Short mmCIF file of C-alpha atoms in Angstrom, two decimals:
data_model
loop_
_atom_site.label_atom_id
_atom_site.label_comp_id
_atom_site.label_asym_id
_atom_site.label_seq_id
_atom_site.Cartn_x
_atom_site.Cartn_y
_atom_site.Cartn_z
CA UNK B 1 125.10 51.59 -49.44
CA UNK B 2 124.62 52.55 -53.10
CA UNK B 3 122.92 55.77 -52.05
CA UNK B 4 125.87 56.72 -49.83
CA UNK B 5 128.30 56.00 -52.66
CA UNK B 6 126.36 58.36 -54.91
CA UNK B 7 126.13 61.10 -52.30
CA UNK B 8 129.84 61.25 -51.53
CA UNK B 9 130.94 62.53 -54.98
CA UNK B 10 128.08 65.02 -54.92
CA UNK B 11 129.11 66.38 -51.52
CA UNK B 12 132.73 66.60 -52.65
CA UNK B 13 131.66 68.54 -55.73
CA UNK B 14 129.53 70.94 -53.66
CA UNK B 15 132.41 71.58 -51.22
CA UNK B 16 134.79 72.22 -54.12
CA UNK B 17 132.31 74.59 -55.75
CA UNK B 18 131.77 76.50 -52.50
CA UNK B 19 135.51 77.04 -51.96
CA UNK B 20 136.02 78.10 -55.59
CA UNK B 21 133.07 80.49 -55.40
CA UNK B 22 134.31 82.15 -52.20
CA UNK B 23 137.88 82.74 -53.36
CA UNK B 24 138.49 86.16 -54.88
CA UNK B 25 141.63 86.87 -56.86
CA UNK B 26 143.65 89.80 -55.51
CA UNK B 27 142.38 93.09 -56.86
CA UNK B 28 142.44 96.77 -56.00
CA UNK B 29 139.40 98.02 -54.13
CA UNK B 30 139.56 101.22 -56.20
CA UNK B 31 140.62 101.29 -59.85
CA UNK B 32 142.50 104.53 -59.23
CA UNK B 33 144.71 103.01 -56.51
CA UNK B 34 148.27 101.74 -56.87
CA UNK B 35 150.18 99.09 -54.95
CA UNK B 36 153.58 98.02 -53.76
CA UNK B 37 154.52 94.40 -53.06
CA UNK B 38 156.39 93.54 -49.87
CA UNK B 39 158.33 90.28 -49.98
CA UNK B 40 159.69 88.74 -46.75
CA UNK B 41 163.12 87.16 -46.20
CA UNK B 42 163.69 84.55 -48.97
CA UNK B 43 166.61 82.69 -47.34
CA UNK B 44 164.82 79.39 -46.65
CA UNK B 45 163.57 79.28 -50.24
CA UNK B 46 167.06 79.78 -51.64
CA UNK B 47 168.96 77.35 -49.36
CA UNK B 48 166.97 74.24 -50.35
CA UNK B 49 166.63 73.01 -53.92
CA UNK B 50 163.12 71.77 -53.17
CA UNK B 51 161.94 75.23 -52.07
CA UNK B 52 163.23 77.41 -54.91
CA UNK B 53 160.10 76.79 -56.95
CA UNK B 54 157.99 78.61 -54.35
CA UNK B 55 160.13 81.75 -54.65
CA UNK B 56 159.87 81.55 -58.44
CA UNK B 57 156.10 81.15 -58.08
CA UNK B 58 155.97 84.32 -56.00
CA UNK B 59 157.92 86.46 -58.47
CA UNK B 60 156.00 84.87 -61.34
CA UNK B 61 152.73 85.84 -59.66
CA UNK B 62 153.99 89.39 -59.20
CA UNK B 63 154.93 89.53 -62.90
CA UNK B 64 151.46 88.43 -63.96
CA UNK B 65 149.63 90.86 -61.65
CA UNK B 66 151.63 94.06 -62.14
CA UNK B 67 148.93 95.64 -64.31
CA UNK B 68 145.96 94.33 -62.36
CA UNK B 69 147.33 95.67 -59.07
CA UNK B 70 148.96 98.73 -60.65
CA UNK B 71 152.17 97.73 -58.89
CA UNK B 72 154.73 100.53 -58.89
CA UNK B 73 157.59 98.70 -57.19
CA UNK B 74 158.54 95.60 -55.18
CA UNK B 75 160.43 95.66 -51.87
CA UNK B 76 162.22 92.72 -50.22
CA UNK B 77 163.26 92.79 -46.55
CA UNK B 78 166.65 91.04 -46.93
CA UNK B 79 168.34 87.80 -45.96
CA UNK B 80 168.33 86.96 -49.65
CA UNK B 81 170.43 83.90 -48.84
CA UNK B 82 171.05 81.80 -45.75
CA UNK B 83 174.85 81.85 -46.14
CA UNK B 84 176.72 84.61 -47.92
CA UNK B 85 179.97 82.69 -48.40
CA UNK B 86 179.61 79.03 -47.41
CA UNK B 87 180.75 76.49 -49.99
CA UNK B 88 180.96 73.29 -47.95
CA UNK B 89 177.65 72.39 -46.33
CA UNK B 90 177.31 70.47 -43.09
CA UNK B 91 174.45 69.16 -40.99
CA UNK B 92 171.34 71.34 -41.30
CA UNK B 93 172.94 73.94 -43.55
CA UNK B 94 170.64 73.07 -46.44
CA UNK B 95 171.22 71.55 -49.85
CA UNK B 96 172.39 74.60 -51.83
CA UNK B 97 175.77 76.18 -51.11
CA UNK B 98 176.27 79.94 -51.21
CA UNK B 99 177.00 80.08 -54.93
CA UNK B 100 173.75 78.30 -55.69
CA UNK B 101 171.78 80.31 -53.13
CA UNK B 102 172.81 83.60 -54.74
CA UNK B 103 172.02 82.18 -58.18
CA UNK B 104 168.61 81.05 -56.93
CA UNK B 105 167.60 84.47 -55.65
CA UNK B 106 169.03 86.21 -58.70
CA UNK B 107 167.08 83.92 -61.05
CA UNK B 108 163.85 84.52 -59.13
CA UNK B 109 164.05 88.31 -59.29
CA UNK B 110 165.34 88.27 -62.87
CA UNK B 111 161.75 87.42 -63.79
CA UNK B 112 160.82 90.99 -62.88
CA UNK B 113 163.54 92.71 -64.91
CA UNK B 114 162.08 95.40 -67.17
CA UNK B 115 158.62 94.55 -65.86
CA UNK B 116 158.61 96.31 -62.48
CA UNK B 117 161.33 97.88 -60.29
CA UNK B 118 162.47 96.00 -57.20
CA UNK B 119 164.60 97.09 -54.26
CA UNK B 120 166.27 94.40 -52.16
CA UNK B 121 167.60 94.98 -48.65
CA UNK B 122 170.57 93.03 -47.33
CA UNK B 123 170.19 91.04 -44.12
CA UNK B 124 172.63 89.58 -41.62
CA UNK B 125 172.86 86.33 -43.62
CA UNK B 126 173.92 88.31 -46.70
CA UNK B 127 177.14 89.35 -44.95
CA UNK B 128 180.16 87.47 -43.69
CA UNK B 129 180.54 83.70 -43.75
CA UNK B 130 177.35 82.33 -42.26
CA UNK B 131 175.81 85.41 -40.65
CA UNK B 132 177.30 88.87 -40.19
CA UNK B 133 180.75 87.86 -38.94
CA UNK B 134 182.17 90.76 -40.98
CA UNK B 135 180.81 93.36 -43.38
CA UNK B 136 181.37 91.83 -46.79
CA UNK B 137 178.67 90.60 -49.15
CA UNK B 138 178.33 88.85 -52.51
CA UNK B 139 175.29 91.02 -53.33
CA UNK B 140 177.24 93.03 -55.92
CA UNK B 141 178.13 89.93 -57.92
CA UNK B 142 174.47 89.04 -58.48
CA UNK B 143 172.57 92.33 -58.38
CA UNK B 144 173.29 95.67 -59.99
CA UNK B 145 171.04 98.46 -61.22
CA UNK B 146 171.85 97.77 -64.88
CA UNK B 147 170.05 94.42 -64.78
CA UNK B 148 166.64 96.05 -64.50
CA UNK B 149 166.07 99.12 -66.65
CA UNK B 150 163.31 100.27 -64.31
CA UNK B 151 165.75 100.29 -61.38
CA UNK B 152 168.32 102.17 -63.41
CA UNK B 153 165.83 104.93 -64.27
CA UNK B 154 164.70 105.27 -60.65
CA UNK B 155 168.17 105.33 -59.03
CA UNK B 156 169.10 108.74 -57.60
CA UNK B 157 171.93 108.23 -55.10
CA UNK B 158 174.48 105.56 -54.13
CA UNK B 159 175.65 105.34 -50.52
CA UNK B 160 178.98 104.49 -48.86
CA UNK B 161 180.84 101.67 -50.50
CA UNK B 162 180.76 97.98 -49.65
CA UNK B 163 183.67 95.72 -50.67
CA UNK B 164 185.56 98.79 -51.92
CA UNK B 165 183.22 99.46 -54.82
CA UNK B 166 180.02 101.33 -55.58
CA UNK B 167 176.99 99.29 -54.64
CA UNK B 168 173.21 99.54 -54.46
CA UNK B 169 173.32 97.99 -50.98
CA UNK B 170 172.79 101.57 -49.77
CA UNK B 171 170.86 103.60 -52.28
CA UNK B 172 168.04 106.04 -52.95
CA UNK B 173 165.36 105.54 -55.62
CA UNK B 174 162.60 107.85 -56.81
CA UNK B 175 159.26 106.56 -58.09
CA UNK B 176 156.67 108.73 -59.79
CA UNK B 177 153.50 107.13 -58.49
CA UNK B 178 149.88 107.96 -59.33
CA UNK B 179 147.99 110.73 -57.48
CA UNK B 180 150.76 113.20 -58.28
CA UNK B 181 153.11 112.06 -55.49
CA UNK B 182 156.75 111.09 -55.87
CA UNK B 183 157.92 108.50 -53.34
CA UNK B 184 161.56 108.03 -52.44
CA UNK B 185 162.73 104.56 -51.39
CA UNK B 186 165.91 104.52 -49.34
CA UNK B 187 167.44 101.08 -48.77
CA UNK B 188 170.07 100.63 -46.06
CA UNK B 189 172.37 97.73 -45.27
CA UNK B 190 171.83 95.38 -42.33
CA UNK B 191 172.37 97.29 -39.05
CA UNK B 192 173.82 100.25 -40.96
CA UNK B 193 177.14 101.81 -40.05
CA UNK B 194 177.33 105.35 -38.66
CA UNK B 195 178.78 106.59 -41.96
CA UNK B 196 175.75 105.16 -43.79
CA UNK B 197 173.28 106.80 -41.40
CA UNK B 198 175.09 110.14 -41.75
CA UNK B 199 174.98 109.81 -45.53
CA UNK B 200 171.27 108.98 -45.45
CA UNK B 201 170.45 111.94 -43.21
CA UNK B 202 172.35 114.43 -45.36
CA UNK B 203 170.86 113.10 -48.59
CA UNK B 204 167.29 113.33 -47.31
CA UNK B 205 167.89 116.88 -46.10
CA UNK B 206 169.26 117.95 -49.49
CA UNK B 207 167.22 120.28 -51.68
CA UNK B 208 166.07 117.75 -54.33
CA UNK B 209 164.58 115.43 -51.69
CA UNK B 210 163.71 117.42 -48.56
CA UNK B 211 160.06 117.89 -49.54
CA UNK B 212 159.42 114.36 -50.79
CA UNK B 213 158.08 111.49 -48.70
CA UNK B 214 160.37 108.56 -48.02
CA UNK B 215 160.01 104.82 -47.51
CA UNK B 216 162.93 103.38 -45.56
CA UNK B 217 163.75 99.72 -46.26
CA UNK B 218 166.12 97.84 -43.98
CA UNK B 219 166.40 94.37 -42.48
CA UNK B 220 166.34 94.43 -38.69
CA UNK B 221 164.22 97.04 -36.94
CA UNK B 222 161.22 95.85 -34.84
CA UNK B 223 160.73 92.79 -32.66
CA UNK B 224 157.48 90.82 -32.39
CA UNK B 225 156.31 93.14 -29.58
CA UNK B 226 156.62 96.01 -32.06
CA UNK B 227 159.52 97.45 -30.07
CA UNK B 228 162.62 98.90 -31.70
CA UNK B 229 165.39 96.29 -31.43
CA UNK B 230 168.15 97.58 -29.17
CA UNK B 231 170.80 94.88 -29.34
CA UNK B 232 171.70 91.67 -31.14
CA UNK B 233 174.61 89.27 -30.77
CA UNK B 234 176.38 89.50 -34.12
CA UNK B 235 180.16 89.83 -34.36
CA UNK B 236 180.04 92.65 -36.88
CA UNK B 237 181.19 96.01 -35.50
CA UNK B 238 179.92 99.54 -36.15
CA UNK B 239 176.25 98.56 -36.19
CA UNK B 240 172.96 100.35 -35.58
CA UNK B 241 169.95 98.19 -34.81
CA UNK B 242 166.34 99.37 -34.80
CA UNK B 243 166.41 101.60 -31.71
CA UNK B 244 169.59 103.39 -32.79
CA UNK B 245 168.38 103.72 -36.37
CA UNK B 246 165.14 105.26 -35.15
CA UNK B 247 166.89 107.77 -32.90
CA UNK B 248 169.64 108.72 -35.36
CA UNK B 249 167.70 108.79 -38.64
CA UNK B 250 163.97 108.08 -38.56
CA UNK B 251 162.92 110.35 -35.70
CA UNK B 252 165.02 113.40 -36.72
CA UNK B 253 163.89 113.07 -40.34
CA UNK B 254 161.10 115.31 -41.62
CA UNK B 255 160.15 113.10 -44.54
CA UNK B 256 160.54 109.40 -43.64
CA UNK B 257 156.92 108.23 -43.44
CA UNK B 258 157.14 104.44 -43.80
CA UNK B 259 159.68 101.89 -42.59
CA UNK B 260 159.68 98.26 -43.76
CA UNK B 261 161.79 95.45 -42.31
CA UNK B 262 161.89 91.66 -41.79
CA UNK B 263 164.38 89.48 -39.87
CA UNK B 264 162.28 88.11 -36.98
CA UNK B 265 160.33 84.85 -36.68
CA UNK B 266 159.65 81.58 -34.87
CA UNK B 267 158.66 78.16 -36.26
CA UNK B 268 155.07 78.17 -37.53
CA UNK B 269 154.14 81.19 -35.43
CA UNK B 270 153.10 84.00 -37.74
CA UNK B 271 152.70 86.53 -34.93
CA UNK B 272 156.40 86.10 -34.14
CA UNK B 273 157.19 87.31 -37.68
CA UNK B 274 155.24 90.57 -37.41
CA UNK B 275 155.50 94.04 -35.94
CA UNK B 276 153.75 97.37 -36.46
CA UNK B 277 153.94 100.71 -34.71
CA UNK B 278 153.43 104.41 -35.36
CA UNK B 279 155.58 107.23 -33.96
CA UNK B 280 155.88 110.95 -34.54
CA UNK B 281 159.03 112.32 -36.15
CA UNK B 282 160.73 115.66 -35.47
CA UNK B 283 158.31 117.43 -37.80
CA UNK B 284 155.29 116.01 -35.97
CA UNK B 285 154.44 113.67 -38.84
CA UNK B 286 153.40 110.07 -38.27
CA UNK B 287 155.89 107.34 -39.23
CA UNK B 288 154.24 103.94 -39.80
CA UNK B 289 156.72 101.10 -39.24
CA UNK B 290 155.99 97.56 -40.39
CA UNK B 291 157.94 94.36 -39.91
CA UNK B 292 156.78 91.49 -42.09
CA UNK B 293 158.46 88.11 -42.42
CA UNK B 294 157.30 84.52 -43.00
CA UNK B 295 160.45 82.43 -43.37
CA UNK B 296 159.66 79.93 -40.57
CA UNK B 297 156.08 79.35 -41.66
CA UNK B 298 155.44 76.12 -43.54
CA UNK B 299 157.53 73.85 -41.34
CA UNK B 300 159.95 75.96 -39.31
CA UNK B 301 163.53 76.92 -40.14
CA UNK B 302 163.97 73.84 -42.35
CA UNK B 303 160.46 73.87 -43.83
CA UNK B 304 159.26 75.15 -47.19
CA UNK B 305 160.52 78.73 -46.73
CA UNK B 306 157.37 80.59 -45.77
CA UNK B 307 154.29 79.13 -47.50
CA UNK B 308 154.61 81.72 -50.28
CA UNK B 309 153.31 84.57 -48.11
CA UNK B 310 153.76 88.15 -49.29
CA UNK B 311 151.91 91.42 -48.78
CA UNK B 312 150.43 93.89 -51.19
CA UNK B 313 149.72 97.40 -49.96
CA UNK B 314 147.07 99.42 -51.77
CA UNK B 315 147.58 103.18 -51.74
CA UNK B 316 144.17 104.78 -52.15
CA UNK B 317 143.42 107.80 -54.38
CA UNK B 318 142.96 110.07 -51.33
CA UNK B 319 146.75 109.96 -50.95
CA UNK B 320 146.39 109.08 -47.27
CA UNK B 321 144.82 105.63 -46.83
CA UNK B 322 146.79 102.37 -47.17
CA UNK B 323 145.15 98.94 -47.18
CA UNK B 324 147.28 95.91 -46.28
CA UNK B 325 146.58 92.38 -47.52
CA UNK B 326 148.60 89.25 -46.69
CA UNK B 327 148.38 86.74 -49.52
CA UNK B 328 149.99 83.47 -50.67
CA UNK B 329 150.27 82.70 -54.40
CA UNK B 330 151.25 79.17 -53.32
CA UNK B 331 147.87 78.47 -51.74
CA UNK B 332 146.03 80.49 -54.39
CA UNK B 333 147.27 78.45 -57.33
CA UNK B 334 145.02 75.44 -56.63
CA UNK B 335 141.26 75.42 -55.95
CA UNK B 336 141.98 72.77 -53.32
CA UNK B 337 143.86 75.31 -51.15
CA UNK B 338 142.45 78.68 -52.21
CA UNK B 339 140.53 79.00 -48.95
CA UNK B 340 143.96 79.37 -47.27
CA UNK B 341 145.29 82.06 -49.63
CA UNK B 342 144.56 85.07 -47.39
CA UNK B 343 145.39 85.89 -43.79
CA UNK B 344 142.52 87.91 -42.36
CA UNK B 345 143.56 88.40 -38.73
CA UNK B 346 143.66 92.00 -37.50
CA UNK B 347 147.46 92.11 -37.70
CA UNK B 348 147.48 90.65 -41.24
CA UNK B 349 144.70 92.52 -43.02
CA UNK B 350 144.22 96.12 -41.93
CA UNK B 351 144.06 99.75 -42.99
CA UNK B 352 146.18 102.64 -41.77
CA UNK B 353 146.59 106.28 -42.71
CA UNK B 354 149.70 108.25 -43.46
CA UNK B 355 148.68 111.29 -41.41
#
């Protein structure tokens, strides 16, 4: 019995050492590469007081790894809050009302101010009362380009107004990335209006931007079968979901090369949060379209908000190759869970080209 008692601590130590030895901190595969960070819908982090710390952990991790990963900008797929304008909570609404939810997401991203630029899409839950009953949002009260000097320097165009005032809900940014390429990031509101799509098309065809490659960031676009979403049941009028957005803007465009979105999911089913497809645009160029979300991982719609999952995309020095990694700072923070910090399935860790 004594021998067994002595062996157990030794075996535990060896298991701990093996896990610690196998875990590799996120790093670029080429020192000349650069990265962008893609953050999924944060709404389940912001609606529960107990989950906010995970969102803060994620932005804190981004802050600490900007230099190591040569991160040029951060993108978030929208649904920043669960309820845009809900003060009195009932039932399963959560523990933080709308005022607190907006403060929670603002505080999390404030960590990145003057450290790295970030562009945040608006989702259906960021409009209306609970979810897209009408096109009004509190985004402007908590986010503006003056809060982050890096955003202010990158801003090039502001789109059609929301709430009767200028807003970065629809906007165009320009980032001077390594390898001599300037990337434009165009962010569009949830299910953008026709006037917004027309604005976006005319801006991208204009002389200063027509020859530059564009990343389009919006909220709803692909379903889990990697199909363009044709219809959804929201009350909001004048909407364009994924299929319409593709036909009216992405396909006719000569310079949109990447599309990022979120929105979809199912409790503890990561595949239901993902989509990826490639199509040719009017100029014959390939458009890679990625949906990434995680909000119902870690316990479903009322769980921990998504287990801290995010993605970092490494843009290689050849200017053509992009490597995708799915990573959780939540699991990575402790040696006891570091073996869970990466998703390595084919739809979670992969490489694609821009051509």
